[in-house]
PDB file of C-alpha atoms in Angstrom:
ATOM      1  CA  UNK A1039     -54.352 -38.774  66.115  1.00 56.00           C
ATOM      2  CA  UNK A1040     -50.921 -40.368  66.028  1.00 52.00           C
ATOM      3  CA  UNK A1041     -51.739 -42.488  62.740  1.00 56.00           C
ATOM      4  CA  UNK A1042     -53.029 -38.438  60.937  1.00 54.00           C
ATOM      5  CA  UNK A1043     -49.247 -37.275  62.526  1.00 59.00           C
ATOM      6  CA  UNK A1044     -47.602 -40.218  60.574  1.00 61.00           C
ATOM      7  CA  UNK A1045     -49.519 -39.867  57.428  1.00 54.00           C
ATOM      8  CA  UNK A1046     -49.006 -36.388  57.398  1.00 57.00           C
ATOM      9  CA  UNK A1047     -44.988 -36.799  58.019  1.00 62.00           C
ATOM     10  CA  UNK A1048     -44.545 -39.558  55.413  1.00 64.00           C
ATOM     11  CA  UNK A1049     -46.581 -37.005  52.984  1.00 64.00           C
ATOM     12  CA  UNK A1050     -44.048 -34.326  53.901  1.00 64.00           C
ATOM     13  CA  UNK A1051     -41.469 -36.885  53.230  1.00 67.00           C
ATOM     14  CA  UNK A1052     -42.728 -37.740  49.748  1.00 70.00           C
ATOM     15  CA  UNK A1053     -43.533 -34.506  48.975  1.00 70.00           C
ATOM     16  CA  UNK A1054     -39.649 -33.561  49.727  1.00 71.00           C
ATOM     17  CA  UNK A1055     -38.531 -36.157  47.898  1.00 73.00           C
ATOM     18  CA  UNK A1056     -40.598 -35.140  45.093  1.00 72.00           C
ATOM     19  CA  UNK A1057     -39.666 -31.457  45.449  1.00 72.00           C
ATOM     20  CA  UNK A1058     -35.583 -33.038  45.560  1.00 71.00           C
ATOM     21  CA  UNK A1059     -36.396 -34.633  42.164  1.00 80.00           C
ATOM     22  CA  UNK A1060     -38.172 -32.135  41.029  1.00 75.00           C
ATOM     23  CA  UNK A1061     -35.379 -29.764  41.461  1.00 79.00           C
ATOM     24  CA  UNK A1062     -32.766 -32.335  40.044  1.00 81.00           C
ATOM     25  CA  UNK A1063     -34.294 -33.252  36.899  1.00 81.00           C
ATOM     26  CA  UNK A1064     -34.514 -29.410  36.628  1.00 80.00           C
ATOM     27  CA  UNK A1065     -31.079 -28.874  37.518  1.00 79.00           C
ATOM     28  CA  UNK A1066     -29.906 -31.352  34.999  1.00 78.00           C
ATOM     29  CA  UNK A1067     -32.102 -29.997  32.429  1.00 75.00           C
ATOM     30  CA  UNK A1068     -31.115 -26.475  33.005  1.00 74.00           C
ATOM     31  CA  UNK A1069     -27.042 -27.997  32.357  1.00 77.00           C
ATOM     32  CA  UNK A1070     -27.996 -29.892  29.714  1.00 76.00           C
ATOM     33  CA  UNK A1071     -29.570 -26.862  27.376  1.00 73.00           C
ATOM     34  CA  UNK A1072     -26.487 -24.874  28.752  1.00 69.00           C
ATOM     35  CA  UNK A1073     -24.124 -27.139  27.865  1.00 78.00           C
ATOM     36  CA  UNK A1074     -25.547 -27.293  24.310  1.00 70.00           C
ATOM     37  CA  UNK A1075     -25.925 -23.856  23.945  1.00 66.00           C
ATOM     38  CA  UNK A1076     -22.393 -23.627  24.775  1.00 67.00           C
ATOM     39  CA  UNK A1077     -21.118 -26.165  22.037  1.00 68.00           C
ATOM     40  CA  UNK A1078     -23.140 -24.738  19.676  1.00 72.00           C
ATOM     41  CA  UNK A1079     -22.104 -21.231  20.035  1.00 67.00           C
ATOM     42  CA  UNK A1080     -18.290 -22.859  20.056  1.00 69.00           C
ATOM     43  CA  UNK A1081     -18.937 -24.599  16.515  1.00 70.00           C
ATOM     44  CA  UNK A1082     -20.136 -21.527  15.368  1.00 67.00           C
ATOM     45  CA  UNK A1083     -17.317 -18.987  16.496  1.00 63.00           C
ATOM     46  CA  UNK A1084     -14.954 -21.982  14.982  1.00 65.00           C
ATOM     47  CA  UNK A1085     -16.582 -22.151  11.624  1.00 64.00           C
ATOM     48  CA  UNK A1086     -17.063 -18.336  11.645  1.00 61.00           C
ATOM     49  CA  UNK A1087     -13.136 -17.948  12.551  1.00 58.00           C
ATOM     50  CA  UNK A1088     -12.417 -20.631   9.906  1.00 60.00           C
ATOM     51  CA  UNK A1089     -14.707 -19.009   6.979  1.00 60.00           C
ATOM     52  CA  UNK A1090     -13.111 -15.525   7.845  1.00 56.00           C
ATOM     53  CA  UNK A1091      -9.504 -16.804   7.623  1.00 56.00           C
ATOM     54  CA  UNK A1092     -10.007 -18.579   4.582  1.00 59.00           C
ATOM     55  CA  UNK A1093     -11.170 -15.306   3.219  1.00 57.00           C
ATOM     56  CA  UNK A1094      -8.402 -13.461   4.405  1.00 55.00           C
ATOM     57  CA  UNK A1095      -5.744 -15.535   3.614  1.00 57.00           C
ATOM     58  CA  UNK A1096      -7.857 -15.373  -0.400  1.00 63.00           C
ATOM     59  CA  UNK A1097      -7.227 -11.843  -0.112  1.00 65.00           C
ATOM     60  CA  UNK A1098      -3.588 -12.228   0.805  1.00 64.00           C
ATOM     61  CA  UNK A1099      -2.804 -14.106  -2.187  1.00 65.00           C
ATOM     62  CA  UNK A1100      -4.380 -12.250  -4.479  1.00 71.00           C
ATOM     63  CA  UNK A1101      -2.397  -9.129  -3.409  1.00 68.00           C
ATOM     64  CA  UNK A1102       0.888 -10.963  -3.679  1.00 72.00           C
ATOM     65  CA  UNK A1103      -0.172 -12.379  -7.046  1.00 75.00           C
ATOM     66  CA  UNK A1104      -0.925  -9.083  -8.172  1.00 78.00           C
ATOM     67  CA  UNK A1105       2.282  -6.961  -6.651  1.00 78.00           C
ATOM     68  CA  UNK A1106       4.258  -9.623  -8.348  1.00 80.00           C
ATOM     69  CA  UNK A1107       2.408  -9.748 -11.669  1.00 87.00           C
ATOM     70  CA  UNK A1108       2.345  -5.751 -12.228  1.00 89.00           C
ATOM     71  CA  UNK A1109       6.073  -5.598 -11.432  1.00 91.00           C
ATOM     72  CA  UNK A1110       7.172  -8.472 -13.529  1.00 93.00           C
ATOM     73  CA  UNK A1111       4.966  -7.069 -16.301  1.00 94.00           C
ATOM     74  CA  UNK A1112       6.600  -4.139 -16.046  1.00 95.00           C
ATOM     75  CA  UNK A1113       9.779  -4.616 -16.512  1.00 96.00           C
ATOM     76  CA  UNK A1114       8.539  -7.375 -19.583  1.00 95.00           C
ATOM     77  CA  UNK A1115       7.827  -3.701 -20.880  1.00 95.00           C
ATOM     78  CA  UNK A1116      11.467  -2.255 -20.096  1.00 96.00           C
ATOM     79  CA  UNK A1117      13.046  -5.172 -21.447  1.00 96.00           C
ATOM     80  CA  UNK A1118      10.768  -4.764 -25.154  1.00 95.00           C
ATOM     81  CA  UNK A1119      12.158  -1.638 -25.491  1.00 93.00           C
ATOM     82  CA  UNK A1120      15.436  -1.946 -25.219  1.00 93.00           C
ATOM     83  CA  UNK A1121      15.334  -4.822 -27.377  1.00 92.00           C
ATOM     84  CA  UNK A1122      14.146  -2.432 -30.353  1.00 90.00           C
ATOM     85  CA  UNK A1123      17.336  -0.123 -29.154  1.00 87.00           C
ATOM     86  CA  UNK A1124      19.714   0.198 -32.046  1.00 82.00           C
ATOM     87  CA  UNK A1125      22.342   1.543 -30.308  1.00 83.00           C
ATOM     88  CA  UNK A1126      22.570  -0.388 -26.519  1.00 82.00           C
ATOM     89  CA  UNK A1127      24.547   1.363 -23.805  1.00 87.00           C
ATOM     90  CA  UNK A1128      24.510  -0.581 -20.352  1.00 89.00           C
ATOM     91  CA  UNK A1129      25.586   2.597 -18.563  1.00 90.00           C
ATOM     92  CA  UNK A1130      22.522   5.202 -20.563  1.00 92.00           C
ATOM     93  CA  UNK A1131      20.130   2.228 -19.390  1.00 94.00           C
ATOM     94  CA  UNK A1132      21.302   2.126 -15.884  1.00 95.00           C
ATOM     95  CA  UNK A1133      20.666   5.610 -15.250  1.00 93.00           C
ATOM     96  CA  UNK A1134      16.970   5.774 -16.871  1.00 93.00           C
ATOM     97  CA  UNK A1135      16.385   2.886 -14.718  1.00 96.00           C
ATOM     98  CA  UNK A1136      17.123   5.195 -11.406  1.00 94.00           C
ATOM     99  CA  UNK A1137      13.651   7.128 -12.291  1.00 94.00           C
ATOM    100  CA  UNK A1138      11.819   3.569 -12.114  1.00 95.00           C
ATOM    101  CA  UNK A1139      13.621   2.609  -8.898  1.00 95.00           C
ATOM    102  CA  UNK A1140      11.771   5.040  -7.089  1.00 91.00           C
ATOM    103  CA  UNK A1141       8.137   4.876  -8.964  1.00 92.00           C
ATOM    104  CA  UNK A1142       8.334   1.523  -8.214  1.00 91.00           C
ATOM    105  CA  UNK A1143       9.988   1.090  -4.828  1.00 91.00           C
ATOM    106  CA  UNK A1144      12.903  -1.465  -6.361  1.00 94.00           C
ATOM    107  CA  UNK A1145      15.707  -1.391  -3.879  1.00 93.00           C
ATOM    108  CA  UNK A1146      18.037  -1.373  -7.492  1.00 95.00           C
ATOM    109  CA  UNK A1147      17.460  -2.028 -10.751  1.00 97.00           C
ATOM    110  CA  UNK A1148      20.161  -4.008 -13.170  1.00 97.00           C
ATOM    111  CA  UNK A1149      21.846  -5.414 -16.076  1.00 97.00           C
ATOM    112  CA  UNK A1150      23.427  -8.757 -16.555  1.00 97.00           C
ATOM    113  CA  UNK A1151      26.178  -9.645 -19.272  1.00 95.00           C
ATOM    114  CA  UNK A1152      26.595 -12.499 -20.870  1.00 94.00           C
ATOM    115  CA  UNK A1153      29.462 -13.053 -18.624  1.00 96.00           C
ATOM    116  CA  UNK A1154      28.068 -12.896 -15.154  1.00 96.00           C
ATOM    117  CA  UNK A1155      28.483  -9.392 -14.567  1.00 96.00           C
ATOM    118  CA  UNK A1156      25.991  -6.947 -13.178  1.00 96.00           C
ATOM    119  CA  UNK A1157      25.818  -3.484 -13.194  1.00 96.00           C
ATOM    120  CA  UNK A1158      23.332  -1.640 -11.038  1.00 96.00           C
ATOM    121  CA  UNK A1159      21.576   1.755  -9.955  1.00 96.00           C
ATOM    122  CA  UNK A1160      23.470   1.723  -7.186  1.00 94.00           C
ATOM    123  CA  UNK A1161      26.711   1.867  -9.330  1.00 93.00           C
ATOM    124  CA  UNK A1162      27.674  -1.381  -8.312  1.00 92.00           C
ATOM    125  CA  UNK A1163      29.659  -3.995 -10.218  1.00 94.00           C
ATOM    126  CA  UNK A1164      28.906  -7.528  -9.333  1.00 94.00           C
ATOM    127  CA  UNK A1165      29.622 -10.913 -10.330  1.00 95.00           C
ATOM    128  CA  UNK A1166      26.510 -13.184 -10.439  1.00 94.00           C
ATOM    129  CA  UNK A1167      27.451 -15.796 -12.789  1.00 94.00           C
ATOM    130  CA  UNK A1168      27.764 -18.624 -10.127  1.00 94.00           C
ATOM    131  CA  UNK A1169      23.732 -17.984  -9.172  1.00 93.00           C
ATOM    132  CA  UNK A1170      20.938 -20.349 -10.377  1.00 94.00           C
ATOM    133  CA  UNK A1171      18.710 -17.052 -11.181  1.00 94.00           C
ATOM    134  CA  UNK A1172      21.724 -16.172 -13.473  1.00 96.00           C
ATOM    135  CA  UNK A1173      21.940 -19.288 -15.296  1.00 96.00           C
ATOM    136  CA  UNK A1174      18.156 -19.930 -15.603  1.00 96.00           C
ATOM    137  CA  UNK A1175      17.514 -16.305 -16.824  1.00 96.00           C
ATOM    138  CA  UNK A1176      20.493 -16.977 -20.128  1.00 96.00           C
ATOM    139  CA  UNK A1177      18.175 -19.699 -20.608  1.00 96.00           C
ATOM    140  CA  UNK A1178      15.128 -17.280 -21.420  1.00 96.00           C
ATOM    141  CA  UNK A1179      13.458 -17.863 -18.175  1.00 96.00           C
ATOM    142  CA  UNK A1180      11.505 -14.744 -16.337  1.00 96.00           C
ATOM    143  CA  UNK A1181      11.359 -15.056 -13.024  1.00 93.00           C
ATOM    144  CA  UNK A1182      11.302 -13.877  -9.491  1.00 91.00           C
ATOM    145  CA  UNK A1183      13.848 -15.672  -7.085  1.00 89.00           C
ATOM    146  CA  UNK A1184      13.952 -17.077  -3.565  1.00 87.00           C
ATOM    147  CA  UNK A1185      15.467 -14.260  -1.087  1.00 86.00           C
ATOM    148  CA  UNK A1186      19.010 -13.090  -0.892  1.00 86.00           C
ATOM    149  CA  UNK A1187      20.751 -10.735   1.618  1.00 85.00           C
ATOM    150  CA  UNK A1188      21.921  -7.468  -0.187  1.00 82.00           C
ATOM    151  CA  UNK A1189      25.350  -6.735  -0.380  1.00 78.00           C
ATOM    152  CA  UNK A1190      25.679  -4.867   3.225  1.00 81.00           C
ATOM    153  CA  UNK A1191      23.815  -8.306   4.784  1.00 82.00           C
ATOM    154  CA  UNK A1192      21.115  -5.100   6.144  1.00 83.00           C
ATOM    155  CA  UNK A1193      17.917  -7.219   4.379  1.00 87.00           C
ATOM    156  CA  UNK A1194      16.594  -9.982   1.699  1.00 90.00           C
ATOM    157  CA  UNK A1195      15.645  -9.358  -1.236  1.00 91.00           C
ATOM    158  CA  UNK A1196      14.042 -11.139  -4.256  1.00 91.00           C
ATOM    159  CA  UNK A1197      15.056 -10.736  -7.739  1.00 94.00           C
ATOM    160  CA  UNK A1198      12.898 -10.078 -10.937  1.00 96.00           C
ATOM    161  CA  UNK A1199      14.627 -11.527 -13.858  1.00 97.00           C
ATOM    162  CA  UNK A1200      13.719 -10.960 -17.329  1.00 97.00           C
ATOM    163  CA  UNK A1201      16.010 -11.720 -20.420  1.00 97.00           C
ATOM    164  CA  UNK A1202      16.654  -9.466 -23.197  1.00 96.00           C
ATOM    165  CA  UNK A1203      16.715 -10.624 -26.479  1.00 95.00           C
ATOM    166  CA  UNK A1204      18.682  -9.462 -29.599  1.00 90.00           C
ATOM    167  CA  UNK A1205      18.276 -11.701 -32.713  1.00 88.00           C
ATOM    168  CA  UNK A1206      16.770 -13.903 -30.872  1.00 90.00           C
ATOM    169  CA  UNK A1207      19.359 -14.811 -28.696  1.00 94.00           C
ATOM    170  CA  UNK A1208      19.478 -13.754 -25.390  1.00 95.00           C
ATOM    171  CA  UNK A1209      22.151 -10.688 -25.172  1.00 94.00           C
ATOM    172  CA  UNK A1210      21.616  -9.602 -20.978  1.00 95.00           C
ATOM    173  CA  UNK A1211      19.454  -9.687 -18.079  1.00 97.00           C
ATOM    174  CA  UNK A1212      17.121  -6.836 -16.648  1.00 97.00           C
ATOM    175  CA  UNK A1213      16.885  -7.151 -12.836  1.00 97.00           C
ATOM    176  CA  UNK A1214      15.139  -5.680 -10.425  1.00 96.00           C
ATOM    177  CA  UNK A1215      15.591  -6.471  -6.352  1.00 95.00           C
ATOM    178  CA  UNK A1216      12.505  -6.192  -3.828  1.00 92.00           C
ATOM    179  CA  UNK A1217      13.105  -5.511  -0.425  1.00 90.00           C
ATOM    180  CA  UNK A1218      10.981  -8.903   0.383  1.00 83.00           C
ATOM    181  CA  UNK A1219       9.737  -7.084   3.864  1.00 82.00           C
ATOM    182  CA  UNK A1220       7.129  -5.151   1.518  1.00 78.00           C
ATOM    183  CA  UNK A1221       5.565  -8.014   0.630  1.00 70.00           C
ATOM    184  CA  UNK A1222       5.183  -9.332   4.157  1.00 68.00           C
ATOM    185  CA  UNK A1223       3.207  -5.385   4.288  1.00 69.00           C
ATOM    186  CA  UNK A1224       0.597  -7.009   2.243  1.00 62.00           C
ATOM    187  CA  UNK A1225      -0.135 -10.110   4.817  1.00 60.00           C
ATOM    188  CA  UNK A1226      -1.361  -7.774   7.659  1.00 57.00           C
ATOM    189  CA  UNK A1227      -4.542  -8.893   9.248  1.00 51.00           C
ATOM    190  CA  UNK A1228      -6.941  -6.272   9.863  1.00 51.00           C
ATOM    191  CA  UNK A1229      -9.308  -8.396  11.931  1.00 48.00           C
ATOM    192  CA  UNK A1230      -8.895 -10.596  15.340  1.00 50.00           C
ATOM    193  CA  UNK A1231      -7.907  -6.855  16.685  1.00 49.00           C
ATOM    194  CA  UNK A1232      -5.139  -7.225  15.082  1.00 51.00           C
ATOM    195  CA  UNK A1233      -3.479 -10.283  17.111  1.00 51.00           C
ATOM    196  CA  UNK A1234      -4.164 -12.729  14.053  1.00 54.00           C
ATOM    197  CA  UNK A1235      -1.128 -13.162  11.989  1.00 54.00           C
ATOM    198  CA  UNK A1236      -0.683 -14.699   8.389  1.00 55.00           C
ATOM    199  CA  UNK A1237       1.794 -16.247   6.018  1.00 52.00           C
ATOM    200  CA  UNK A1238       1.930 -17.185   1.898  1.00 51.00           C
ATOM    201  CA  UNK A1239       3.075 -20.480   1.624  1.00 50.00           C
ATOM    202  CA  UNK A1240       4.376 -21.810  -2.237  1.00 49.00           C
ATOM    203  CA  UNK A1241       3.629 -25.265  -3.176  1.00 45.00           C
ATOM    204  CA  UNK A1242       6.418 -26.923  -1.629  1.00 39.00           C
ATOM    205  CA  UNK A1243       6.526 -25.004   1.761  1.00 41.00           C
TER     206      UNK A1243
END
């Protein structure tokens, strides 16, 4: 009788000892597949997040690209005909150009002597001969330039240039300034509920 009570107690102890493994190697299994689930499901929210920014920022650009281009293109336009004007008149110009100011949401539109000196839409008279946009834009170069503050220091602005030519020479400058908050309008981020944020970077940063 005492040897069956034995037997029977170091069965009981196997059989815990198998039930304690038993329950470990299911325990660890159980972590294991979470733990993998888990990194999976992190690698795909990551590439997810990355695929959806890369398509976002895409989309960014292009809008920039094309707010520029149709503006610059534009005033390309503007510039043509006044070059086929027999009769130029800074002053006739600068009021026509009031109309496009608002079509186009310029903050002003200008002209640019030979000299320097611009006259704008919002019957200003500045001198602008000492900037590089100045100087590159007698040199027949269209453009857009970095951002400067307006006049009253209230917001920056960028600057279409585009040269007008007479005899092939190049007589003035058209100008138009962009309130360069309205293209920071065309970086908002729809998705992320709407905690994301987003930035166009040029070439050299």
């Amino acid at each position: 009788m005492k040897n069956l009570k034995q037997f029977n107690k170091k069965i009981n102890k196997r059989l815990f000892l198998s039930n304690v493994i038993l329950l470990t190697i299911i325990l660890l299994s159980v972590t294991y597949f979470a733990i993998s689930y888990v990194d999976r499901m992190e690698e795909k929210i990551e590439n997810t997040t990355k695929e959806t920014l890369q398509l976002v920022s895409s989309q960014n650009v292009k809008a920039i690209q094309k707010e520029v281009f149709s503006k610059q293109e534009f005033l390309k336009v503007v510039a043509k005909d006044m070059e086929r004007e027999e009769r130029f008149d800074i002053l006739d110009n600068i009021k026509r150009f009031k109309k496009y100011v608002q079509e186009y949401e310029f903050y002003n539109m200008g002209l640019i002597n030979k000299d320097g000196i611009c006259y704008t839409t919002l019957d200003e008279t500045l001198d602008l001969h000492n900037y590089d946009y100045f100087k590159r834009g007698m040199k027949g170069e269209i453009q857009i330039s970095q951002s400067y503050k307006s006049e009253d220091k209230k917001m920056d602005l960028n600057i279409y240039v585009v040269p007008v030519y007479k005899k092939h020479k190049v007589k003035m400058l058209l100008t138009a300034t962009y309130a360069s908050d309205k293209f920071l309008e065309r970086l908002n981020i729809t998705s992320f509920q709407g905690i994301g944020g987003s930035f166009a970077v040029n070439r050299i940063g």
